[in-house]
Amino acid sequence: MSDLKNELLTIRKVFQNEVLSIRTSTEADSLRVKFLGKKGELTAVLRAMGSLTAEERPVIGQLANDIRTEMEDTLAMRLSQVRAMEKAEQLATQTIDVTLPAQPVSMGARHPLYKAIDEICEVFLGLGYVIAEGPEVEYDLYNFEKLRLPKGHPARDTQDTFYITENILLRTQTSPVQVRVMEANKPPIKVVCPGKVYRSDALDSTHSPIFHQIEGLVVDKGVTMGDLVGSLQLFARKLFGENTKIRLRPHHFPFTEPSCEVDLTCWSCGGKGCRVCKGEGWIEVLGAGMVHPEVLAGCGIDPEIYSGFAFGIGVERTAMGRFGIDDIRNLYENDIRFLRQFK
Ligand code: DAH
């Protein structure tokens, strides 16, 4: 019995010496294995306890347990000291150079279509318009009927679209927003509405089944065609330069009377005639007119008291002219090499 007891006391002494010389947490680990592990010295003594008598066993067992607990506590304490030393050492030797140049962050840029939308809206916001919005999934009622395009009207053929149900479709124009704005507000009204529109057209260099328009609507007492011309002249000059002129050609839209298509002097040749304007000197950019009295009345606005003008600007056309893009498909392909030019 005293052999085992002496052995235990020796182990404890050796351990206490060795624990003091530990300098790293790895050393602490090896010490734990050496003394307390499955094949460790203390475990070996416990195994030998089988040879003891029934009286001796609890005494030595108790001593062994006390020594184990003591060793574990000592080791834990030493380990936390060693860890603190390691941390202090690390802080003293490792420095971070905050003056090193960082990896450059690559920045995206606004898409040319949205740049054009911003530029156009900016002109009208400057004239006191506010931005209006409407749904892209629209009722036939708003997209067509309230704009005087009843079912079966031939002008519907030029605006074939994608139907969700018989009465719900992807809007073919931003003009339905006019109706929504007039139904919800009393004059004076002055809004621009940028947005996506849809038509079942095949994609080629000048057509896309999804494109963008900016609708404009002004309703008040005494609004005239002259006001329309003034606003559009300003739009043309701000986007394409002071020398840009506009030209109104008579046209027909069911929701305006009179109606016109509006051309701008060619942004490429300034009006002399070139490849871009196909020798015309002019490029068509929008449709416009005086809001039809029946449309006003249909939205609860008395056409005897109020009048209004409206216009619908083709955003793709404008963006292509503004940034010198010759194929509409470039705007949708998301080719980084193309888009990067508009940073
Ligand atoms: N919505 C027409 C189109 O897509 C463009 C247009 C013409 C809008 C005349 C108007 C307008 O507001 O008054 O072809």
PDB file of C-alpha atoms and ligand atoms in Angstrom, residues 147 159 172-176 178 197 199 211 213-217 253 255-256 259-261 286-291 309-313, ligand 1:
ATOM      1  CA  LEU A 147     -58.327  55.428 -73.643  1.00  0.00           C
ATOM      2  CA  GLN A 159     -50.231  46.974 -79.817  1.00  0.00           C
ATOM      3  CA  THR A 172     -48.588  48.060 -74.085  1.00  0.00           C
ATOM      4  CA  GLN A 173     -48.034  51.698 -73.165  1.00  0.00           C
ATOM      5  CA  THR A 174     -47.641  53.912 -70.106  1.00  0.00           C
ATOM      6  CA  SER A 175     -50.799  55.815 -71.103  1.00  0.00           C
ATOM      7  CA  PRO A 176     -53.060  53.849 -68.691  1.00  0.00           C
ATOM      8  CA  GLN A 178     -52.914  58.854 -67.200  1.00  0.00           C
ATOM      9  CA  VAL A 197     -44.201  48.313 -71.529  1.00  0.00           C
ATOM     10  CA  ARG A 199     -45.690  44.136 -77.015  1.00  0.00           C
ATOM     11  CA  PHE A 211     -39.233  48.462 -73.788  1.00  0.00           C
ATOM     12  CA  GLN A 213     -41.785  54.820 -72.169  1.00  0.00           C
ATOM     13  CA  ILE A 214     -42.180  57.990 -70.207  1.00  0.00           C
ATOM     14  CA  GLU A 215     -45.721  59.239 -70.123  1.00  0.00           C
ATOM     15  CA  GLY A 216     -46.438  62.892 -69.423  1.00  0.00           C
ATOM     16  CA  LEU A 217     -49.773  64.408 -68.434  1.00  0.00           C
ATOM     17  CA  PHE A 253     -54.177  58.546 -81.282  1.00  0.00           C
ATOM     18  CA  PHE A 255     -57.057  59.279 -76.603  1.00  0.00           C
ATOM     19  CA  THR A 256     -55.859  62.680 -77.844  1.00  0.00           C
ATOM     20  CA  SER A 259     -52.722  64.276 -81.936  1.00  0.00           C
ATOM     21  CA  CYS A 260     -49.231  64.468 -83.312  1.00  0.00           C
ATOM     22  CA  GLU A 261     -45.975  62.620 -83.603  1.00  0.00           C
ATOM     23  CA  LEU A 286     -42.629  60.585 -79.113  1.00  0.00           C
ATOM     24  CA  GLY A 287     -46.376  60.783 -79.559  1.00  0.00           C
ATOM     25  CA  ALA A 288     -48.473  63.547 -78.038  1.00  0.00           C
ATOM     26  CA  GLY A 289     -51.692  65.518 -78.159  1.00  0.00           C
ATOM     27  CA  MET A 290     -54.484  67.241 -76.269  1.00  0.00           C
ATOM     28  CA  VAL A 291     -56.281  64.814 -73.963  1.00  0.00           C
ATOM     29  CA  PHE A 309     -52.010  67.599 -72.930  1.00  0.00           C
ATOM     30  CA  ALA A 310     -50.234  64.265 -72.851  1.00  0.00           C
ATOM     31  CA  PHE A 311     -47.170  62.722 -74.406  1.00  0.00           C
ATOM     32  CA  GLY A 312     -45.380  59.408 -74.495  1.00  0.00           C
ATOM     33  CA  ILE A 313     -41.601  59.425 -74.975  1.00  0.00           C
TER      34      ILE A 313
HETATM   35  N1  DAH B   1     -49.024  55.602 -75.899  1.00  0.00           N
HETATM   36  C1  DAH B   1     -48.600  55.974 -77.247  1.00  0.00           C
HETATM   37  C2  DAH B   1     -47.833  54.831 -77.866  1.00  0.00           C
HETATM   38  O1  DAH B   1     -47.383  53.962 -77.164  1.00  0.00           O
HETATM   39  C3  DAH B   1     -47.744  57.202 -77.195  1.00  0.00           C
HETATM   40  C4  DAH B   1     -48.557  58.418 -76.835  1.00  0.00           C
HETATM   41  C5  DAH B   1     -49.156  59.159 -77.813  1.00  0.00           C
HETATM   42  C6  DAH B   1     -48.741  58.774 -75.534  1.00  0.00           C
HETATM   43  C7  DAH B   1     -49.887  60.290 -77.524  1.00  0.00           C
HETATM   44  C8  DAH B   1     -49.496  59.899 -75.210  1.00  0.00           C
HETATM   45  C9  DAH B   1     -50.060  60.633 -76.212  1.00  0.00           C
HETATM   46  O2  DAH B   1     -49.709  60.320 -73.972  1.00  0.00           O
HETATM   47  O3  DAH B   1     -50.778  61.741 -75.889  1.00  0.00           O
HETATM   48  O4  DAH B   1     -47.674  54.811 -79.044  1.00  0.00           O
END
